[in-house]
XYZ file of C-alpha atoms in Angstrom:
576
model
C 0.010 -0.027 0.003
C 1.346 3.375 -1.032
C 1.403 5.530 2.152
C 2.199 8.714 0.203
C -1.212 8.628 -1.508
C -4.022 10.644 0.071
C -6.376 7.600 -0.344
C -4.137 4.644 0.473
C -7.007 2.140 1.180
C -8.815 2.847 -2.071
C -5.575 2.870 -3.998
C -4.637 -0.516 -2.650
C -7.789 -2.047 -3.867
C -7.415 -0.584 -7.358
C -3.762 -1.906 -7.398
C -5.091 -5.413 -6.539
C -7.547 -5.307 -9.446
C -4.814 -3.954 -11.738
C -2.406 -6.786 -10.862
C -5.211 -9.369 -11.300
C -5.978 -7.949 -14.783
C -2.393 -8.202 -15.707
C -2.197 -11.824 -14.644
C -5.272 -12.635 -16.703
C -4.163 -10.377 -19.619
C -7.709 -8.974 -19.695
C -8.965 -5.798 -21.520
C -9.376 -4.012 -18.200
C -5.658 -3.371 -17.759
C -5.886 0.094 -19.513
C -8.934 1.139 -17.380
C -7.424 0.099 -14.089
C -3.999 1.586 -14.961
C -5.579 4.913 -15.855
C -7.603 4.956 -12.588
C -4.628 3.893 -10.517
C -2.417 6.694 -11.875
C -5.109 9.322 -11.414
C -5.882 8.281 -7.845
C -2.154 8.070 -6.910
C -1.514 11.580 -8.242
C -4.548 13.125 -6.585
C -3.677 15.083 -3.331
C -7.291 15.244 -2.150
C -8.692 12.734 0.380
C -12.123 11.384 -0.509
C -14.626 10.275 2.096
C -16.724 8.025 -0.274
C -15.874 6.154 -3.441
C -18.710 7.932 -5.321
C -16.563 11.102 -5.130
C -13.894 9.459 -7.355
C -15.969 9.999 -10.500
C -14.470 13.434 -10.913
C -11.079 11.736 -11.611
C -10.043 10.485 -14.986
C -10.530 6.806 -15.306
C -13.276 6.350 -12.733
C -16.795 5.634 -14.030
C -19.948 4.658 -12.235
C -19.185 0.862 -12.341
C -15.675 1.182 -10.885
C -16.949 3.465 -8.144
C -19.774 1.040 -7.333
C -17.293 -1.745 -6.971
C -15.192 0.267 -4.685
C -18.224 1.252 -2.640
C -19.208 -2.525 -2.284
C -15.600 -3.363 -1.272
C -15.455 -0.503 1.251
C -18.863 -1.591 2.716
C -17.613 -5.142 3.165
C -14.360 -3.769 4.763
C -16.277 -1.627 7.255
C -18.601 -4.518 8.243
C -15.604 -6.852 8.840
C -13.696 -4.294 10.972
C -16.657 -2.749 12.729
C -16.224 0.666 11.228
C -18.962 3.124 10.198
C -19.684 3.327 6.468
C -19.051 6.829 5.192
C -22.161 8.790 4.048
C -22.869 8.975 0.382
C -22.198 12.539 -0.879
C -25.786 12.637 -2.434
C -27.307 12.047 1.006
C -24.915 14.465 2.682
C -25.891 17.133 0.235
C -29.533 16.527 0.652
C -29.295 16.642 4.459
C -27.358 19.916 4.175
C -30.009 21.515 1.952
C -32.764 20.457 4.434
C -30.853 22.115 7.242
C -30.252 25.244 5.293
C -33.928 25.285 4.154
C -35.164 25.030 7.785
C -32.806 27.806 8.862
C -34.010 30.107 6.102
C -37.611 29.290 6.814
C -37.162 30.283 10.495
C -35.282 33.506 9.640
C -37.626 34.701 6.845
C -40.853 36.422 7.718
C -44.078 35.311 6.024
C -44.624 37.497 3.008
C -47.996 39.053 2.374
C -49.568 37.551 -0.703
C -50.497 40.177 -3.323
C -54.059 39.858 -4.369
C -54.262 39.735 -8.214
C -55.969 42.761 -9.721
C -59.378 42.101 -11.216
C -59.304 42.344 -15.027
C -60.935 45.452 -16.312
C -60.869 46.156 -20.083
C -60.251 49.676 -21.324
C -63.375 51.676 -22.196
C -64.418 51.194 -25.895
C -61.501 48.784 -26.533
C -61.824 45.481 -28.334
C -62.220 43.322 -25.182
C -64.679 45.806 -23.778
C -66.891 45.588 -26.868
C -66.592 41.771 -27.123
C -67.565 41.219 -23.547
C -70.531 43.573 -23.938
C -71.543 41.765 -27.192
C -71.472 38.387 -25.467
C -73.275 39.751 -22.384
C -76.320 40.227 -24.652
C -76.852 36.485 -24.214
C -78.517 34.965 -21.188
C -76.161 33.297 -18.707
C -77.638 29.851 -19.294
C -77.325 30.182 -23.126
C -75.168 27.302 -24.278
C -75.212 28.100 -28.009
C -73.072 31.219 -28.057
C -72.415 33.616 -30.920
C -70.559 33.164 -34.189
C -67.731 35.541 -35.135
C -69.949 37.395 -37.651
C -72.832 37.740 -35.203
C -70.565 38.914 -32.398
C -68.752 41.524 -34.496
C -72.105 43.024 -35.558
C -73.231 43.345 -32.023
C -69.876 44.572 -30.695
C -68.776 46.967 -33.297
C -70.848 49.989 -32.134
C -69.165 49.761 -28.741
C -65.614 49.845 -29.995
C -63.600 52.784 -31.487
C -61.456 50.380 -33.556
C -62.642 48.269 -36.488
C -63.138 44.538 -36.113
C -62.457 43.932 -39.856
C -59.928 46.532 -41.031
C -56.568 47.205 -39.318
C -56.212 50.733 -37.917
C -52.647 50.767 -39.258
C -52.345 49.741 -42.853
C -48.815 48.349 -42.256
C -50.117 45.878 -39.583
C -52.632 42.982 -39.587
C -54.117 43.418 -36.089
C -57.765 44.355 -35.731
C -59.996 44.769 -32.696
C -60.891 41.056 -33.145
C -57.251 40.125 -32.202
C -58.190 40.934 -28.631
C -60.371 37.837 -28.597
C -57.069 35.861 -28.142
C -56.532 37.777 -24.885
C -59.974 36.949 -23.578
C -59.486 33.232 -24.384
C -56.086 33.208 -22.603
C -57.582 34.891 -19.560
C -60.385 32.354 -19.658
C -63.086 35.154 -19.895
C -64.422 33.528 -23.024
C -64.650 29.956 -24.291
C -64.936 28.790 -27.803
C -66.521 25.609 -29.149
C -67.475 24.078 -32.439
C -65.661 23.134 -35.627
C -65.505 24.287 -38.191
C -67.927 27.225 -37.283
C -66.682 28.577 -33.904
C -69.057 29.900 -31.399
C -68.180 32.069 -28.430
C -69.654 32.587 -24.998
C -68.689 34.079 -21.649
C -67.202 31.931 -18.838
C -68.140 32.497 -15.145
C -65.165 34.893 -14.880
C -66.309 36.641 -17.991
C -69.755 37.198 -16.575
C -68.208 38.766 -13.544
C -66.263 41.231 -15.681
C -69.463 41.916 -17.670
C -71.389 42.681 -14.477
C -68.716 45.057 -13.308
C -68.915 46.868 -16.567
C -72.587 47.109 -16.247
C -72.479 48.471 -12.731
C -69.851 51.060 -13.778
C -71.963 52.228 -16.725
C -75.330 52.078 -15.042
C -76.608 49.217 -17.215
C -79.632 46.993 -16.295
C -81.239 43.779 -17.689
C -83.967 43.976 -20.363
C -86.339 41.395 -21.732
C -86.071 40.485 -25.357
C -88.320 38.707 -27.871
C -89.663 35.172 -27.526
C -89.850 35.613 -23.705
C -86.127 34.984 -23.128
C -84.569 37.403 -20.668
C -81.327 38.788 -21.973
C -78.919 41.194 -20.297
C -79.010 43.958 -22.897
C -76.758 46.803 -21.811
C -78.135 50.405 -21.882
C -75.072 51.992 -23.191
C -74.276 55.707 -23.459
C -74.885 56.952 -27.013
C -71.795 56.150 -29.169
C -69.836 58.976 -30.731
C -70.796 60.047 -34.268
C -67.636 58.520 -35.662
C -68.818 54.995 -34.744
C -70.515 53.493 -37.790
C -74.009 52.017 -37.266
C -75.346 48.769 -38.758
C -76.973 48.970 -42.110
C -80.611 47.962 -42.331
C -79.589 44.928 -44.421
C -77.031 43.738 -41.802
C -79.433 44.465 -38.972
C -82.102 42.280 -40.643
C -79.582 39.404 -41.147
C -78.462 39.716 -37.462
C -82.050 39.515 -36.263
C -82.879 36.594 -38.492
C -79.663 34.729 -37.275
C -80.658 35.508 -33.640
C -84.154 34.058 -34.123
C -82.715 30.921 -35.831
C -80.158 30.535 -33.021
C -82.873 30.774 -30.325
C -85.042 28.279 -32.116
C -82.205 25.822 -32.402
C -81.202 26.347 -28.735
C -84.798 25.517 -27.621
C -85.098 22.351 -29.742
C -83.745 18.941 -28.803
C -80.000 18.524 -29.536
C -79.271 16.404 -32.623
C -76.476 13.948 -33.215
C -73.359 15.772 -34.559
C -72.774 12.948 -37.004
C -76.353 12.849 -38.485
C -76.861 14.085 -42.096
C -78.217 17.694 -41.885
C -80.787 19.187 -44.207
C -79.784 22.506 -45.812
C -80.336 24.882 -48.720
C -77.081 25.365 -50.577
C -75.682 28.838 -51.360
C -75.491 29.229 -55.109
C -72.724 31.271 -56.728
C -73.617 32.317 -60.253
C -71.040 32.002 -63.107
C -68.887 35.100 -63.392
C -69.400 36.119 -59.701
C -65.969 34.615 -58.766
C -62.475 33.982 -60.054
C -60.230 30.871 -59.635
C -56.870 31.285 -57.935
C -53.900 29.056 -57.000
C -52.931 28.739 -53.390
C -49.403 27.780 -52.622
C -47.972 26.636 -49.293
C -45.462 29.065 -47.848
C -43.067 26.128 -47.153
C -42.812 25.399 -50.859
C -39.366 26.933 -51.518
C -36.479 26.262 -53.727
C -33.942 26.964 -51.087
C -33.695 28.891 -47.826
C -31.977 31.723 -49.689
C -34.487 31.648 -52.618
C -37.892 31.363 -51.007
C -39.916 33.182 -53.697
C -38.662 31.218 -56.699
C -41.913 29.332 -57.319
C -44.117 32.376 -56.853
C -41.968 34.435 -59.214
C -41.806 31.730 -61.896
C -45.515 31.157 -61.811
C -45.975 34.901 -62.306
C -43.898 34.671 -65.470
C -46.288 31.913 -66.599
C -49.224 34.249 -66.059
C -50.399 32.863 -62.699
C -50.377 35.027 -59.604
C -50.154 32.523 -56.737
C -51.495 33.371 -53.363
C -49.209 32.236 -50.479
C -50.812 30.553 -47.439
C -49.920 28.235 -44.628
C -51.934 25.298 -45.982
C -53.349 22.756 -43.549
C -53.104 19.804 -46.045
C -51.297 19.517 -49.379
C -48.764 21.884 -50.971
C -51.072 23.575 -53.528
C -54.873 23.853 -53.997
C -57.309 26.045 -55.918
C -60.047 28.374 -54.527
C -62.938 30.404 -56.038
C -62.652 33.988 -54.745
C -65.887 35.985 -54.789
C -65.837 39.286 -56.716
C -68.171 40.726 -53.906
C -66.400 40.132 -50.583
C -69.722 40.304 -48.650
C -71.608 37.920 -50.882
C -71.219 34.876 -48.738
C -71.868 36.859 -45.502
C -75.228 37.931 -46.940
C -76.166 34.260 -47.195
C -75.023 33.153 -43.753
C -71.571 31.919 -44.695
C -68.186 33.524 -43.809
C -65.202 34.767 -45.771
C -65.171 35.191 -49.518
C -63.279 32.044 -50.679
C -64.498 28.639 -51.720
C -62.282 25.530 -51.810
C -62.354 23.607 -55.091
C -61.998 19.879 -55.168
C -58.369 19.866 -56.267
C -55.306 19.345 -54.018
C -51.658 18.878 -55.072
C -49.009 17.105 -52.869
C -45.443 17.698 -54.200
C -42.642 15.382 -53.281
C -38.945 15.386 -54.315
C -37.639 11.922 -54.721
C -35.352 12.252 -51.591
C -38.260 13.671 -49.622
C -40.511 10.822 -50.772
C -37.954 8.262 -49.484
C -37.608 10.103 -46.162
C -41.398 10.286 -45.680
C -41.690 6.654 -46.377
C -39.024 5.894 -43.770
C -40.436 8.012 -40.958
C -44.123 7.241 -41.674
C -45.090 10.776 -42.901
C -46.085 9.376 -46.312
C -49.004 7.322 -44.849
C -50.026 10.050 -42.405
C -50.218 12.641 -45.167
C -52.399 10.286 -47.315
C -54.590 9.736 -44.321
C -55.153 13.428 -43.854
C -55.787 13.956 -47.542
C -58.517 11.314 -47.454
C -60.090 13.029 -44.421
C -60.054 16.399 -46.238
C -62.851 15.146 -48.471
C -60.999 15.983 -51.742
C -61.457 13.489 -54.568
C -59.108 14.978 -57.144
C -55.655 14.621 -55.566
C -52.480 14.930 -57.655
C -49.212 13.587 -56.364
C -46.261 15.340 -58.062
C -43.019 13.419 -57.778
C -39.802 15.366 -58.885
C -37.341 12.668 -59.936
C -34.225 14.647 -58.994
C -30.810 13.048 -59.434
C -29.748 10.843 -56.550
C -26.766 8.724 -55.716
C -27.420 5.404 -57.486
C -26.317 3.286 -54.482
C -28.643 5.217 -52.101
C -31.586 5.125 -54.499
C -31.147 1.393 -55.227
C -31.709 0.510 -51.492
C -35.188 2.175 -51.573
C -36.167 1.773 -55.254
C -38.639 -1.128 -54.449
C -40.219 0.861 -51.650
C -40.685 3.980 -53.824
C -42.321 1.898 -56.614
C -44.555 0.250 -54.153
C -45.546 3.543 -52.570
C -46.415 5.044 -56.054
C -48.416 1.953 -57.053
C -50.291 2.036 -53.754
C -51.081 5.816 -54.265
C -52.545 5.132 -57.719
C -54.343 1.836 -57.126
C -55.408 1.940 -53.450
C -56.014 5.654 -52.936
C -57.044 6.450 -56.476
C -54.759 9.530 -56.660
C -53.184 10.723 -59.885
C -49.305 10.518 -59.975
C -47.524 13.071 -62.074
C -43.757 12.668 -62.469
C -41.593 15.636 -63.339
C -37.818 15.985 -63.808
C -37.330 19.163 -61.799
C -39.113 22.077 -60.080
C -39.361 24.093 -63.241
C -41.462 21.308 -64.800
C -43.662 21.231 -61.707
C -44.181 25.063 -62.046
C -45.244 24.634 -65.694
C -47.703 21.891 -64.749
C -49.181 24.002 -61.953
C -49.576 26.881 -64.414
C -51.343 24.668 -66.998
C -53.607 23.229 -64.251
C -54.547 26.769 -63.114
C -55.568 27.804 -66.684
C -57.519 24.566 -67.083
C -59.485 25.055 -63.810
C -60.231 28.621 -64.491
C -61.806 27.732 -67.799
C -63.705 24.811 -66.254
C -65.118 26.545 -63.084
C -65.547 30.203 -63.884
C -68.282 29.389 -66.481
C -70.394 27.195 -64.099
C -72.366 27.771 -60.943
C -71.052 26.599 -57.549
C -73.127 25.064 -54.808
C -71.874 25.939 -51.253
C -72.719 23.983 -48.099
C -73.458 26.602 -45.279
C -70.816 26.375 -42.647
C -73.394 26.422 -39.817
C -74.578 22.806 -40.679
C -71.040 21.324 -40.695
C -69.385 19.573 -37.850
C -66.184 17.488 -37.708
C -68.386 14.357 -37.265
C -70.874 14.942 -40.105
C -68.525 16.396 -42.757
C -67.367 13.214 -44.435
C -70.741 11.364 -44.116
C -72.424 14.440 -45.612
C -70.084 14.499 -48.596
C -70.577 10.771 -49.154
C -74.295 11.163 -49.026
C -74.392 14.075 -51.433
C -72.117 12.292 -53.940
C -74.272 9.215 -53.914
C -77.671 10.947 -54.036
C -76.698 13.889 -56.369
C -73.807 12.753 -58.376
C -74.467 15.387 -61.104
C -73.960 18.270 -58.582
C -70.647 19.252 -56.916
C -70.836 20.674 -53.462
C -68.177 22.855 -51.883
C -67.383 24.563 -48.576
C -65.670 27.840 -47.551
C -61.899 28.084 -47.209
C -62.133 28.871 -43.439
C -64.283 25.821 -42.858
C -61.984 23.551 -44.858
C -58.923 24.847 -43.038
C -60.499 24.216 -39.679
C -61.662 20.665 -40.637
C -58.364 19.742 -42.136
C -56.253 21.104 -39.301
C -53.883 18.569 -37.629
C -55.008 19.629 -34.105
C -58.355 21.323 -34.157
C -60.470 18.278 -35.124
C -58.374 15.586 -33.332
C -60.673 13.068 -31.767
C -59.730 10.455 -29.117
C -59.437 7.869 -31.862
C -57.000 10.062 -33.939
C -54.747 10.672 -30.840
C -54.853 7.013 -29.989
C -53.819 5.990 -33.518
C -51.043 8.561 -33.599
C -49.786 7.212 -30.280
C -49.781 3.682 -31.552
C -47.951 4.628 -34.718
C -45.054 6.149 -32.808
C -43.916 2.552 -32.201
C -41.556 1.324 -34.936
C -43.209 -1.039 -37.454
C -46.729 -0.176 -36.249
C -48.270 1.058 -39.590
C -51.625 2.802 -40.027
C -53.171 -0.506 -40.925
C -51.856 -2.257 -37.833
C -52.814 0.638 -35.542
C -56.341 0.492 -36.869
C -56.606 -3.212 -36.035
C -55.364 -2.520 -32.487
C -57.936 0.235 -32.131
C -60.749 -2.015 -33.435
C -59.877 -4.652 -30.733
C -59.213 -2.187 -27.872
C -61.294 0.885 -28.499
C -59.456 3.401 -26.214
C -56.026 3.729 -24.677
C -57.537 2.826 -21.284
C -58.912 -0.467 -22.562
C -55.531 -1.295 -24.149
C -53.540 -0.557 -20.929
C -56.163 -2.370 -18.807
C -55.916 -5.508 -20.997
C -52.227 -5.561 -20.238
C -52.827 -5.027 -16.510
C -55.148 -8.070 -16.450
C -52.332 -10.222 -17.733
C -51.055 -10.443 -14.158
C -47.732 -9.917 -12.427
C -44.571 -12.059 -12.396
C -42.856 -14.045 -15.124
C -46.129 -15.551 -16.284
C -47.604 -12.074 -16.643
C -44.611 -10.832 -18.612
C -45.039 -13.723 -21.064
C -48.761 -13.022 -21.503
C -48.025 -9.302 -22.080
C -45.386 -10.034 -24.693
C -47.742 -12.352 -26.641
C -51.039 -10.453 -26.063
C -51.357 -8.548 -29.283
C -49.839 -11.451 -31.299
C -52.377 -13.955 -29.821
C -55.476 -11.590 -30.107
C -54.758 -10.554 -33.698
C -53.198 -13.780 -35.015
C -55.911 -14.078 -37.709
C -54.639 -11.066 -39.648
C -52.552 -11.594 -42.757
C -50.408 -9.535 -45.122
C -49.430 -5.993 -44.035
C -51.731 -6.219 -41.025
C -49.994 -9.250 -39.525
C -48.254 -8.847 -36.174
C -45.049 -10.752 -35.381
C -44.092 -11.924 -31.916
C -41.192 -9.408 -31.822
C -43.472 -6.545 -32.744
C -46.020 -7.749 -30.090
C -43.275 -7.627 -27.424
C -42.148 -4.159 -28.640
C -45.673 -2.850 -28.078
C -45.911 -4.502 -24.707
C -42.703 -2.814 -23.642
C -44.366 0.596 -24.285
C -47.947 0.026 -23.280
C -47.794 -2.912 -20.855
C -45.130 -1.987 -18.231
C -43.292 -5.025 -19.699
C -39.759 -4.239 -18.553
């Protein structure tokens, strides 16, 4: 034992293991030699082997071995075992915490200030508008209805920005009210807004401050209508036409609220909104992420302009390009109970470079994107594949998967696949498509489904029903409704979340995830099935084989192997 070392006992044990490794000519010679040299050269004395990890050559395993040896040594010689540094630090923090608690005086909690919106601001007008409903009204107001009621009580416009260089309007303050939980929204795609309990408290404070009182409204429903001071002359009043629409919408809303609630997935009856030929123009929408390079983001837009097509850039919810019909009269749809001035046509383009296609096949995005395209309701989907030059060795590894994916897209999904050699060819194709769709649609009438009858549950059944019963008529929806229904997050159901959770496991494809979901309807049922397998080694074996045994009848791409069944059990069944 080297007495010059600050830690002779620990150094002696490391020396023994080093000599033993040399005798056996094992691979640990280098590790023990490095640790021995570092410990011998260190002038600091360590109380516990865990502290040695700061030295070169000492890892967790070597420190644990030294700790076990030291524990055995202390037991044999009747010595106390040194305290682990983690426990020592924890005890020290507890002592310091107690001392600080005793010395510090209890601080007085500051009462949060009650939220009070500025007079005639956006939030002020919105709260007053929503306060025209009765407190037990569960239907709420749409954006259009709320703006019509709130605008006379706000100095700023809810539709046009006060500053031409900015995009914010008085409606932007709705985000503040939602964040403060003064207002809640519900319904997709047509959102409806109503006051929360906190929102009603604010509304009542505003009423008391302005001397407002409740007033009865038509149909015997008591509504808290504020008696407001006369607005300044600069505040525009509602036109007779808009006032008539607002009253009609209110009466319809009250009638619906009093009637029994219908199933959201049932097929609704409606009168379509008809757009006459010539009352709209067809435009190409391009996703903002469709760029040539980070330093050349406007290439596609500029090249399309050279081809005579002025593309409108949007953050598209699904696809990389699609076409819309834009009304010449921006208030045309509003006069018929719809919103916005854009109609989505039944054409969507998904663009893939060859390397991106391979990447999406590998990480599962390819199947997820096709799933979302199917849910969008579009029947005319074009897959553009740009066959850019790739390394032959890299492409050969995935050539079969690429050909299989293209064939599946054409045969199974029924989508049209267009191959181009480069981006310039894709741009020319989009320009030709735009010209073709303009000539096809601008000379015919469009039939629009009112947004108020749409829900996330009845959208696809309604389209299927209309296509079966009226195949000669094409029905469309507004762009805002389409964006809401196609959103990745806004219309997510428990089933969607469950399937996405399952598909995060490697080798669990969409088809396999659906089979699991059919057998175990919810995540709770799936986890509970694993829990019923029991504890111990027998339970572990049952968990590993559960999915394989229950779905053993499946064949082809839906088939589950034993190894995949075990992988799923490791994630969902507390298998490890």
